[in-house]
Coordinates of C-alpha atoms in Angstrom, one line a residue:
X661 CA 189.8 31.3 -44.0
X662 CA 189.9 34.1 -40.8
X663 CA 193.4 33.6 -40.6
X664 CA 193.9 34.3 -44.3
X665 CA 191.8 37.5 -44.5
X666 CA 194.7 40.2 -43.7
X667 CA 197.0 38.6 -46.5
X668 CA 194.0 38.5 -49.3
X669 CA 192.6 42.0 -48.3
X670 CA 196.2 43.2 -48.8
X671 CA 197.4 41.7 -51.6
X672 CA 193.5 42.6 -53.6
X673 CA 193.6 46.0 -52.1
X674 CA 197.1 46.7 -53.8
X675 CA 197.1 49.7 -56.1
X676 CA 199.5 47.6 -58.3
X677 CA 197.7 44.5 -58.3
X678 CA 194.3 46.1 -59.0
X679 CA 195.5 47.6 -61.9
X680 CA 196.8 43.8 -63.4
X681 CA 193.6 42.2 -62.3
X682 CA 191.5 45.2 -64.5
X683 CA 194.3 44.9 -67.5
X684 CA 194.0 40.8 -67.4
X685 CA 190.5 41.3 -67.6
X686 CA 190.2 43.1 -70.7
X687 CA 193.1 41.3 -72.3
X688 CA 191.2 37.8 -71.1
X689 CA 187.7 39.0 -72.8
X690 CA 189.2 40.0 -75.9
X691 CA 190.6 36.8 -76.2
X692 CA 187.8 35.1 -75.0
X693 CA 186.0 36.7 -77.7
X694 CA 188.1 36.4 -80.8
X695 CA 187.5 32.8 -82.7
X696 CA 190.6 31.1 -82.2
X697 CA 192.3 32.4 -79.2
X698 CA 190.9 31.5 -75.8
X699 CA 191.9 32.5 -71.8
X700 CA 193.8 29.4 -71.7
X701 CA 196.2 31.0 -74.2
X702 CA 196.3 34.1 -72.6
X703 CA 197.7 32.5 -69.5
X704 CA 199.6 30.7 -71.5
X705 CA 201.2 34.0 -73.6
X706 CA 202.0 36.1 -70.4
X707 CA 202.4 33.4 -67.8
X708 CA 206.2 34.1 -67.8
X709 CA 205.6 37.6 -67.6
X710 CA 204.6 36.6 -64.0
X711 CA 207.8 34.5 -63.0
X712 CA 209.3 37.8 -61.6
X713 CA 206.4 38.9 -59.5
X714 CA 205.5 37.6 -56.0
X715 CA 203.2 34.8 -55.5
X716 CA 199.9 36.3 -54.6
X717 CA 200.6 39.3 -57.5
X718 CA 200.9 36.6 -60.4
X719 CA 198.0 34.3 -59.0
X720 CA 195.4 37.8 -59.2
X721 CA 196.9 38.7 -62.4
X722 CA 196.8 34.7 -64.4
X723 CA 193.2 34.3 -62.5
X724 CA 191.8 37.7 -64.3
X725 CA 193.6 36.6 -67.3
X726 CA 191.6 33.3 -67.3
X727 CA 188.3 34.6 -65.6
X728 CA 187.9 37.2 -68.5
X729 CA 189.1 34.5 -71.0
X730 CA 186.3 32.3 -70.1
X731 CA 183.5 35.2 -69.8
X732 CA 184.3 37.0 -73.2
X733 CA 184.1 33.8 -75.2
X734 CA 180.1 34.2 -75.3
X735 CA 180.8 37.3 -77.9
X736 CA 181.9 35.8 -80.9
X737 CA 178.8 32.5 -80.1
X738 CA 176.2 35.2 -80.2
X739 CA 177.6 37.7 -82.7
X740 CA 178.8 35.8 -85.1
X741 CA 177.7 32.3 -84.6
X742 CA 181.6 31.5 -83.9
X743 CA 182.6 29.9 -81.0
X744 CA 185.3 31.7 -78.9
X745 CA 186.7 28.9 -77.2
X746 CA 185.3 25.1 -76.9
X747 CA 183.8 26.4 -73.9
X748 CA 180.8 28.8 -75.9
X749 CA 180.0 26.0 -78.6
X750 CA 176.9 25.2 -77.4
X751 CA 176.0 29.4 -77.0
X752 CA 176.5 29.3 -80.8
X753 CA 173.2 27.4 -81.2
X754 CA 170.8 30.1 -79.8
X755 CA 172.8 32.8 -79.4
X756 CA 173.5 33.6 -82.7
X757 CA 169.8 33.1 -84.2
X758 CA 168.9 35.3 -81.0
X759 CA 171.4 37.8 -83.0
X760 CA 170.0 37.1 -85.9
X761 CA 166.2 37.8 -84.6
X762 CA 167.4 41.1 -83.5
X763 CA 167.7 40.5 -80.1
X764 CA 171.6 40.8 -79.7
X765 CA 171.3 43.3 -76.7
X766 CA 169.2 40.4 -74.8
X767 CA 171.4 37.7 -75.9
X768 CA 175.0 39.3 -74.7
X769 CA 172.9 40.1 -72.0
X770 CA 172.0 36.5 -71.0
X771 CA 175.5 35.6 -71.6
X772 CA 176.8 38.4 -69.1
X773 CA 174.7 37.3 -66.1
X774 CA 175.1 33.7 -66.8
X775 CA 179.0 34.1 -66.8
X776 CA 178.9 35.7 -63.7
X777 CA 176.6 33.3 -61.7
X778 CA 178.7 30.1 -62.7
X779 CA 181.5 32.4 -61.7
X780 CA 180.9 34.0 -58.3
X781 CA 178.9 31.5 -57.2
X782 CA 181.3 28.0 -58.1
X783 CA 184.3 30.3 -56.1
X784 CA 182.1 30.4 -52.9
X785 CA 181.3 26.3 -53.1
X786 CA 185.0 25.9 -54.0
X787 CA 186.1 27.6 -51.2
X788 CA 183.7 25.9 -48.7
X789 CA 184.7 22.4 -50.4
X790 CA 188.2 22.6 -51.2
X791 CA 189.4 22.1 -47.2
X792 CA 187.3 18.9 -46.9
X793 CA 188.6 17.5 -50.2
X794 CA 191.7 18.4 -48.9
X795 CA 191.0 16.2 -45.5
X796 CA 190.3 13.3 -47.5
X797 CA 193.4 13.6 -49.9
X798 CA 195.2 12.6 -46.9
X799 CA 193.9 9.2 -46.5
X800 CA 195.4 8.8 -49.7
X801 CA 198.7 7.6 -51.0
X802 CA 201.1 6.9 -53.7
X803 CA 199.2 4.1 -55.4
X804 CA 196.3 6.4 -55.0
X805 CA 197.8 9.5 -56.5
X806 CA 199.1 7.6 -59.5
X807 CA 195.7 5.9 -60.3
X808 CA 194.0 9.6 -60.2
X809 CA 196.7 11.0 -62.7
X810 CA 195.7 7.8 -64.6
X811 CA 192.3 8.4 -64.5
X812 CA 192.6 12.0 -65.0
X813 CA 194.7 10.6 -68.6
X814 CA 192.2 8.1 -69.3
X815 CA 189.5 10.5 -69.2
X816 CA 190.4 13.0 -71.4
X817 CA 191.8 10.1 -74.1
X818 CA 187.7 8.5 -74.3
X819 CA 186.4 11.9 -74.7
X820 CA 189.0 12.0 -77.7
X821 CA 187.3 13.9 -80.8
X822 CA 187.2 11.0 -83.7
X823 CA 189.4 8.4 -82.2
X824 CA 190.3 7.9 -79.1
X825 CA 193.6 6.1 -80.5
X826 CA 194.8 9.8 -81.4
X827 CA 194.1 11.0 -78.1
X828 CA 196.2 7.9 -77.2
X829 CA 198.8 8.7 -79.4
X830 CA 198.6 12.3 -78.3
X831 CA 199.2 11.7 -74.6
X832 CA 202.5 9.1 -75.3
X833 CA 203.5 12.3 -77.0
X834 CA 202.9 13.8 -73.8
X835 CA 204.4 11.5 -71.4
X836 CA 207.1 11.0 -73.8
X837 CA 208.1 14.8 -73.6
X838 CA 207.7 14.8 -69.6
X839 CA 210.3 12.4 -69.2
X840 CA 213.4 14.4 -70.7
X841 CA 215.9 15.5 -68.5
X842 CA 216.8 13.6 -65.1
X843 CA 214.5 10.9 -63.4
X844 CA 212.5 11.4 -60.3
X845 CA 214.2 9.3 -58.1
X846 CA 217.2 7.9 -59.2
X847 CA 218.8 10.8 -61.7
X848 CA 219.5 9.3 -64.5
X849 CA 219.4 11.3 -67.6
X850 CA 217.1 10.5 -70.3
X851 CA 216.7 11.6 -73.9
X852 CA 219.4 14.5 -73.1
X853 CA 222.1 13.4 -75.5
X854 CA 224.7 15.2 -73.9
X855 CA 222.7 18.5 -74.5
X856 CA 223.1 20.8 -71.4
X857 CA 219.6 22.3 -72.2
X858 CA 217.8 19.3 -72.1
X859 CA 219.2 18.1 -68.7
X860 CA 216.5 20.2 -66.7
X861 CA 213.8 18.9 -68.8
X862 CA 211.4 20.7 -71.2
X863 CA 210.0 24.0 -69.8
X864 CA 205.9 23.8 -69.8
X865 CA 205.9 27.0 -71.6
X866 CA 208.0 26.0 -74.5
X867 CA 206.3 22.5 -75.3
X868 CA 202.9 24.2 -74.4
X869 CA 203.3 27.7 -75.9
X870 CA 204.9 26.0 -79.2
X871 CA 202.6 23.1 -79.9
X872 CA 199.2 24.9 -78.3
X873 CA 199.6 28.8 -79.4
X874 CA 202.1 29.2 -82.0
X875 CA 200.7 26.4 -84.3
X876 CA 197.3 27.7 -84.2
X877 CA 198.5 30.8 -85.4
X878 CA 200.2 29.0 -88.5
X879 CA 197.4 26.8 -89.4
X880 CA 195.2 29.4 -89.4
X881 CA 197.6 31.0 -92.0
X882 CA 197.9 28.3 -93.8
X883 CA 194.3 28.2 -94.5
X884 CA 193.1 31.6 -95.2
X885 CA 192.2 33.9 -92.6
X886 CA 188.2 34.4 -93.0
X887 CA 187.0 37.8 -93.7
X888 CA 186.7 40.6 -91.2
X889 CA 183.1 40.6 -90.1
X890 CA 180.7 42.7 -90.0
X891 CA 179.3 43.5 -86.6
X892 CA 175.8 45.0 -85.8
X893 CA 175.7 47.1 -82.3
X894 CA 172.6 49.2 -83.5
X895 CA 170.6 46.7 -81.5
X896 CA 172.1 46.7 -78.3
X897 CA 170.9 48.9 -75.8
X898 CA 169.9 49.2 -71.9
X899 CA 171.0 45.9 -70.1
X900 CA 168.7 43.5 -71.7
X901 CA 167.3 41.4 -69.2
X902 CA 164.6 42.1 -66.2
X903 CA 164.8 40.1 -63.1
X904 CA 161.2 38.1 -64.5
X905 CA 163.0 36.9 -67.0
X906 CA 166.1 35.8 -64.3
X907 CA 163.5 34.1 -62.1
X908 CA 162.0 32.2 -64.9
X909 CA 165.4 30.7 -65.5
X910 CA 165.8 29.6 -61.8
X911 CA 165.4 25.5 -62.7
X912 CA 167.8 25.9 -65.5
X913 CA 170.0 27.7 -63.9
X914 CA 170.7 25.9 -60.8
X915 CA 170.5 22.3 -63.1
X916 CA 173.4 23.9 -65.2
X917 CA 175.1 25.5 -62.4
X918 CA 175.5 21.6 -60.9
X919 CA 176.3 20.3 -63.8
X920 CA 179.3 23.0 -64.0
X921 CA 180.5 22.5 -60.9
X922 CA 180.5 18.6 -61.2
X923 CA 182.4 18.3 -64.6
X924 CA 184.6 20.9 -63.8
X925 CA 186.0 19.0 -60.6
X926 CA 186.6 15.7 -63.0
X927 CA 190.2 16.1 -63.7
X928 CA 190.7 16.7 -67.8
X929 CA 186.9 17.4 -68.4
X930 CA 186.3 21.4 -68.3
X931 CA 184.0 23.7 -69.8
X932 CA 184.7 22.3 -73.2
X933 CA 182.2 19.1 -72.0
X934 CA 180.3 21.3 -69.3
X935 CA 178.5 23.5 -71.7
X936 CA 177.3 20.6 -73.8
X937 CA 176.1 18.6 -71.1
X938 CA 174.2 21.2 -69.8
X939 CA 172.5 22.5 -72.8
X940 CA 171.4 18.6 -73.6
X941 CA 170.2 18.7 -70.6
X942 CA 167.8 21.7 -70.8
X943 CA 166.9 20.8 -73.6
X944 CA 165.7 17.7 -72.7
X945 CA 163.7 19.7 -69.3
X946 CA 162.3 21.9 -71.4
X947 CA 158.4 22.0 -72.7
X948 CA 159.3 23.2 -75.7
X949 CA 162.5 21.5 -77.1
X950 CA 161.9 21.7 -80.5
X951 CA 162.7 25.3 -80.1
X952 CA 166.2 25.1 -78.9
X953 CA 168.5 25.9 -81.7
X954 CA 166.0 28.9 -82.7
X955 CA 166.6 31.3 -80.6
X956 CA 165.8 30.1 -77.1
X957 CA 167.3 31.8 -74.1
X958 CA 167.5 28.9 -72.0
X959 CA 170.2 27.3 -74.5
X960 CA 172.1 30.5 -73.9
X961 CA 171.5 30.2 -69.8
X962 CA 172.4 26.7 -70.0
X963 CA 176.1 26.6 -71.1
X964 CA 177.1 30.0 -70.0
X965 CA 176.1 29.2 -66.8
X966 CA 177.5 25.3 -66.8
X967 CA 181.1 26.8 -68.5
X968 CA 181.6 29.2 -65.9
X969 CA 180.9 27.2 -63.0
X970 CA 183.6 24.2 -64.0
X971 CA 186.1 27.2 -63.3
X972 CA 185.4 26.7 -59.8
X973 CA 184.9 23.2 -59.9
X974 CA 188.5 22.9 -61.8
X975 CA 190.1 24.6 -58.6
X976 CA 189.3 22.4 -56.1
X977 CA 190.9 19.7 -57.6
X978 CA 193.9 21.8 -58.7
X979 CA 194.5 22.8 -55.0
X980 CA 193.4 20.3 -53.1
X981 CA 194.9 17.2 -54.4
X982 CA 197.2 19.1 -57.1
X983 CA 195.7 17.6 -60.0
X984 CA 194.2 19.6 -62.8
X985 CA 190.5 20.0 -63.3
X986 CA 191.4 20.7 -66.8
X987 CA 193.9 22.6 -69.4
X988 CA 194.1 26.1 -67.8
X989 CA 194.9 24.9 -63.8
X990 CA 197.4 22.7 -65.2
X991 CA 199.0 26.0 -66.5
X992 CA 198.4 27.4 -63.3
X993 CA 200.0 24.7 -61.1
X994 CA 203.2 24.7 -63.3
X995 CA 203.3 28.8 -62.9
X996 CA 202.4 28.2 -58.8
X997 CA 205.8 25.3 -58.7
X998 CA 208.0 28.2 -59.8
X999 CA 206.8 30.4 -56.9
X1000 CA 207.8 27.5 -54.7
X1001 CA 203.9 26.4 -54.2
X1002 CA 203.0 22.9 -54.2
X1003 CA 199.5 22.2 -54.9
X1004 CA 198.1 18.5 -52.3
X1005 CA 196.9 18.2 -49.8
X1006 CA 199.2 19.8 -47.6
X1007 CA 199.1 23.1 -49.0
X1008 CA 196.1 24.0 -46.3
X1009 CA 199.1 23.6 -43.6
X1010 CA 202.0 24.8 -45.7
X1011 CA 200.1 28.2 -47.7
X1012 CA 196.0 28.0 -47.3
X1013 CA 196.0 31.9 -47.6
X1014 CA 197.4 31.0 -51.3
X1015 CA 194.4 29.3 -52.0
X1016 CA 191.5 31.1 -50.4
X1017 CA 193.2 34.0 -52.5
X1018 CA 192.4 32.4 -55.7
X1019 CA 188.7 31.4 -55.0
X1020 CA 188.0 35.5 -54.0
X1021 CA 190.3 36.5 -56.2
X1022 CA 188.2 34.1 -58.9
X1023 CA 184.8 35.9 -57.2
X1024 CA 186.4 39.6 -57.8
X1025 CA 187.4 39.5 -61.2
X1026 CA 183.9 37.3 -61.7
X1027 CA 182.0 41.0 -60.5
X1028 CA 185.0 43.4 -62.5
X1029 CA 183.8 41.6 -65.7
X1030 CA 180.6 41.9 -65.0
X1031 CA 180.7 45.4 -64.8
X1032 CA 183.1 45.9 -67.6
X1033 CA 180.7 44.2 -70.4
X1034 CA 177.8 46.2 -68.8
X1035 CA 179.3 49.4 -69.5
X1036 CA 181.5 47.8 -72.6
X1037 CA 178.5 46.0 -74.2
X1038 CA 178.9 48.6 -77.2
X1039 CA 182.5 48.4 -77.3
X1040 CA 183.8 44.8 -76.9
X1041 CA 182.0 43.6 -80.8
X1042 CA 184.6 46.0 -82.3
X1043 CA 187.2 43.6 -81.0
X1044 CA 186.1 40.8 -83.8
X1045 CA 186.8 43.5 -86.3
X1046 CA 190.5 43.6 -85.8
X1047 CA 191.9 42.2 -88.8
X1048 CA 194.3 39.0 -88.2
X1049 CA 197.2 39.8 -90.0
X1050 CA 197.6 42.9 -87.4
X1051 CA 196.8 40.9 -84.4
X1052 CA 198.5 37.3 -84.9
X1053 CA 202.2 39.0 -85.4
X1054 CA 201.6 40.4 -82.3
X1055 CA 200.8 37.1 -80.5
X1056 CA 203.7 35.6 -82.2
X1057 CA 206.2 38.0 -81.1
X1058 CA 204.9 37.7 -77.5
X1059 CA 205.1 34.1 -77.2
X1060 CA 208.5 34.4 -78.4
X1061 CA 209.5 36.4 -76.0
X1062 CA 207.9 35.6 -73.6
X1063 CA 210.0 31.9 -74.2
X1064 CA 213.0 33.7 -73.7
X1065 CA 212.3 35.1 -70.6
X1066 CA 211.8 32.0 -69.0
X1067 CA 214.8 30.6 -70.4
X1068 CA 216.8 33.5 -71.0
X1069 CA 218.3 31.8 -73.7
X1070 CA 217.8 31.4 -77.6
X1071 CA 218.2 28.1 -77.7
X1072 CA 214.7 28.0 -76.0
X1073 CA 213.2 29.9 -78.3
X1074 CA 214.3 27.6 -80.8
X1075 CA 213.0 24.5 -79.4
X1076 CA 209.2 26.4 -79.2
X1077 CA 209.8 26.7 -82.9
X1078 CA 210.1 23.0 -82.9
X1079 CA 207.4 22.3 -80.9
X1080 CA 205.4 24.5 -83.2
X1081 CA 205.9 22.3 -85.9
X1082 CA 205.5 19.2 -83.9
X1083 CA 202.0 21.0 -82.7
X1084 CA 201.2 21.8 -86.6
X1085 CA 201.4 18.2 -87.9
X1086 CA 199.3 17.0 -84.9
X1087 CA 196.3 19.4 -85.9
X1088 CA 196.8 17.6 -89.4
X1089 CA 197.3 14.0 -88.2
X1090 CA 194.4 15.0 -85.7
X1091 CA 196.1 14.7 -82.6
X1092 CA 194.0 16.1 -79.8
X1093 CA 196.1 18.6 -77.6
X1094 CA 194.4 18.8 -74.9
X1095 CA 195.3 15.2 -74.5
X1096 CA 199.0 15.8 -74.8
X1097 CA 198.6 18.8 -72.1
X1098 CA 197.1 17.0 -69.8
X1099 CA 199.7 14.0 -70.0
X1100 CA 202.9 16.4 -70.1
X1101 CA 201.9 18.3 -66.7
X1102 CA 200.7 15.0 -65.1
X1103 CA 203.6 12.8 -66.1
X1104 CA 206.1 13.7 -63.5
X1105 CA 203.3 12.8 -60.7
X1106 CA 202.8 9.8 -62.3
X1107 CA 205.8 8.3 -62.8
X1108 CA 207.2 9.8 -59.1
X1109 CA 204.0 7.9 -57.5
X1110 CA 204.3 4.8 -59.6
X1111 CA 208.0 4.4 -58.5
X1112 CA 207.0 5.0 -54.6
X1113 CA 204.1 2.3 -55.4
X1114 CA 206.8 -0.4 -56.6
X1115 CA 209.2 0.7 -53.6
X1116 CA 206.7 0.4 -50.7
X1117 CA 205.6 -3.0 -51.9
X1118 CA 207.5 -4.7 -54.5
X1119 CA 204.6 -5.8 -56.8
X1120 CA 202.0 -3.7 -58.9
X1121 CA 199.2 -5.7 -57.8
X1122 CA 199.1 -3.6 -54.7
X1123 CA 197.7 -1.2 -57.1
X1124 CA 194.4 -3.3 -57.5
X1125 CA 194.3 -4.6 -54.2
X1126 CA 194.3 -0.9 -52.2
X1127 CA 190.3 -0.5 -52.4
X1128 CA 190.3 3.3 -53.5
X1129 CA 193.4 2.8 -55.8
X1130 CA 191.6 -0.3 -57.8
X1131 CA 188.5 1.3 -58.1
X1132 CA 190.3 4.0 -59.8
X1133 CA 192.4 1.6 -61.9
X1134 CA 189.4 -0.1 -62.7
X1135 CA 187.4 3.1 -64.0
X1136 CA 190.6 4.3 -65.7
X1137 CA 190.6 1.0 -67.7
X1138 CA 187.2 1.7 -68.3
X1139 CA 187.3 4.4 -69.6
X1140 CA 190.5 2.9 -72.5
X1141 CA 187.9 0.4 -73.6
X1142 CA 184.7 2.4 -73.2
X1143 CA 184.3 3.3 -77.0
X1144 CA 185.0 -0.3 -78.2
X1145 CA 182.3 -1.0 -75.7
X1146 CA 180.0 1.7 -76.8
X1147 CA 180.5 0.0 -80.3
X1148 CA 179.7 -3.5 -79.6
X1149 CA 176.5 -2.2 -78.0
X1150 CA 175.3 -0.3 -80.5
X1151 CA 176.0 -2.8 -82.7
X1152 CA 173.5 -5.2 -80.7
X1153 CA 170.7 -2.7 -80.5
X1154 CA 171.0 -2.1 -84.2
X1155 CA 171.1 -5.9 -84.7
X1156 CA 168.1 -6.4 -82.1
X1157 CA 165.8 -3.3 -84.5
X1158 CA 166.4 -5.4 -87.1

């Protein structure tokens, strides 16, 4: 970390860089904060924006993009009782009756401070923990590596919203994709039918960009933007909060910060669980639970905190063993791969200044926010009033260019188109994308470790028979047959109340 110092200290003290980190910032909040849009796809929209810029510049500017993403979604919970992002569902809850109560000054308030503690805070464990995780990801190998990814895969397909076969379906979707072009070992082309576009595989940011951003954009057209709302900022004044009322939250607080910091180093888990978890769970601590859901400010603490501390918890994972805690680092790792960074375990030897630049360049932006939404607190509502046939044009011309500057080709930007569509019948089948994510950035690790696995040994049983790798196996095939379990024993207990 001493050794690193000069390099962050230059590269944050950068006139030019400053300026991005401030600009991502704002641009991440007011995503964050409008219903539908999120950090992650701000990072995705301008992430080839960065493919020009040195390493450290584009890691300070896709950080801010994200950190601001994730603090902002709070706005639209407690102003309009609509979620930002999955990360802010559970602020919706008390939030908005806090708004409702006239107490939106205290709410946004709550939200502000909470962002920032998860925030700051998970950087400086992440940055303490991340070399040690790091120490132990050497130990493992390629059985090891490909049991994480399929953990990481099996994970995210049981947490599946409805049914988990979707979220099956959805990552073979993904896998499917991450296997065009030339294979990892011997170089065989595969699904490229004699298409010289194909041979190099799909780019992440036109499968991503087309099926994650551009699709949204359409099926929100295709059912009726909702109304402009109307936003009251009479309320709001001073900052809101007094340290009492901090101190009083101190339980709650660190619970949810924990909580954070936990699910977000599960790979494929993220604020989108972390929030939930932790509201549950103060509600379950608190004396008075029956008034969660009425206005309480602890089930504004709780996820705000929780959300915001998975950001760090998603990073050590990312960095250390180069898997992705969740949606957003596996954006960041494919952006990182172009620079010529690998995320593992050897990153420490090969660039450690890369990563101790991202945990205080996470704690930075984690204070700029801060201070912007202070001194913003009036401004940032007017954002939601920004009517959405002005603001998704925008988005749609960006993502298209920015395809093309990747590529540099049309035929690029054609294939998003695709990939749109593909992304607009999944929302109908109800294909979770998070799923497919997940799978398409992972599937090149998996099948490169899987192959290595069969070459060292000749048999996949060394798979189970490695102790680390078969417990991993073995929790990854739990977690395939975990809801048919769940059924079966809730079928018993309703069997046994009879």
């Amino acid at each position: 970390m001493i050794e690193s110092l000069p390099f962050i200290l230059e590269t944050l003290s950068s006139p030019y860089n400053i300026v991005l980190m401030l600009a991502g910032n704002v641009v991440g909040i007011i995503f964050g904060a409008i219903p539908g849009l999120s950090g992650t796809m701000a990072v995705m929209l301008f992430m080839p924006l960065t493919y020009t810029m040195d390493a450290g510049t584009a890691i300070v500017f896709l950080l801010s993009l994200w950190i601001g993403g994730c603090s902002g979604a709070f706005i639209g919970s407690v102003l309009l009782g609509i979620p930002g992002s999955a990360s802010a569902v559970a602020t919706c809850w008390d939030g908005y009756p806090m708004s409702l109560q006239g107490k939106s000054g205290k709410a946004l308030a709550i939200g502000m401070t909470a962002s920032f503690t998860g925030t700051f805070f998970s950087a400086i464990f992440g940055c303490i923990l991340c070399v040690y995780v790091a120490d132990i990801a050497f130990l493992l190998s390629a059985w090891e590596y490909f049991s994480l990814c399929f953990v990481a895969i099996t994970m995210v397909i049981a947490i599946s919203k409805g049914n988990m076969f979707k979220g099956l379906a959805a990552a073979s979707l993904g896998l499917l994709f991450s296997s065009v072009g030339y294979s990892p070992i011997d170089a065989e082309p595969r699904f490229v039918f004699d298409n010289m576009y194909l041979m190099g595989g799909l780019g992440m940011t036109i499968v991503l960009m087309g099926i994650f951003a551009l699709s949204r954009i359409l099926v929100d057209f295709g059912q009726g933007y909702p109304p402009t709302p109307e936003v009251d900022t009479k309320s709001i004044h001073g900052f809101g909060i007094t340290p009492t009322e901090v101190k009083e939250q101190g339980g709650n607080i660190v619970r949810s910060f924990l909580i954070g910091l936990g699910i977000g180093f599960l790979p494929g888990m993220g604020p989108g669980l972390s929030n939930l978890v932790a509201y549950s769970s103060a509600k379950n601590a608190s004396k008075d639970p029956d008034s969660f859901g009425k206005g309480n400010p602890a089930g504004v603490w709780a996820p705000e905190v929780a959300n915001n501390a998975a950001i760090g918890g998603a990073l050590i994972p990312m960095a250390a063993l180069g898997i992705p805690g969740d949606s957003t680092t596996a954006l960041l790792i494919g952006a990182l791969t172009i620079h010529g960074l690998e995320m593992g375990p050897m990153v420490f030897q090969n660039s450690g200044h890369v990563v101790y630049l991202m945990f205080v360049t996470v704690a930075v932006c984690a204070l700029m926010v801060l201070a912007m939404q202070t001194f913003g607190m009036r401004l940032f509502p007017h954002v939601l009033k920004i009517p959405p046939h002005y603001m998704y044009p925008a988005l749609i011309v960006i993502s298209l260019m920015s395809s093309y500057v990747e590529s540099g080709n049309l035929y690029k930007c054609g294939m998003m188109l695709v990939f749109c569509a593909i992304g607009v019948a999944m929302n109908y089948g109800g294909l979770p994308t998070s799923s497919l994510i997940l799978a398409f950035v992972l599937g090149p690790i998996l099948e490169k470790n899987m192959l290595r696995g069969f070459q060292y040994s000749g048999t996949w049983t060394t798979f189970f028979t490695r102790p680390v790798s078969g417990i991993l196996m073995l929790l990854g095939i739990f977690c395939i047959f975990s809801p048919a379990i769940r059924m079966l024993l809730d079928k018993r207990k309703a069997s046994k109340q009879q």
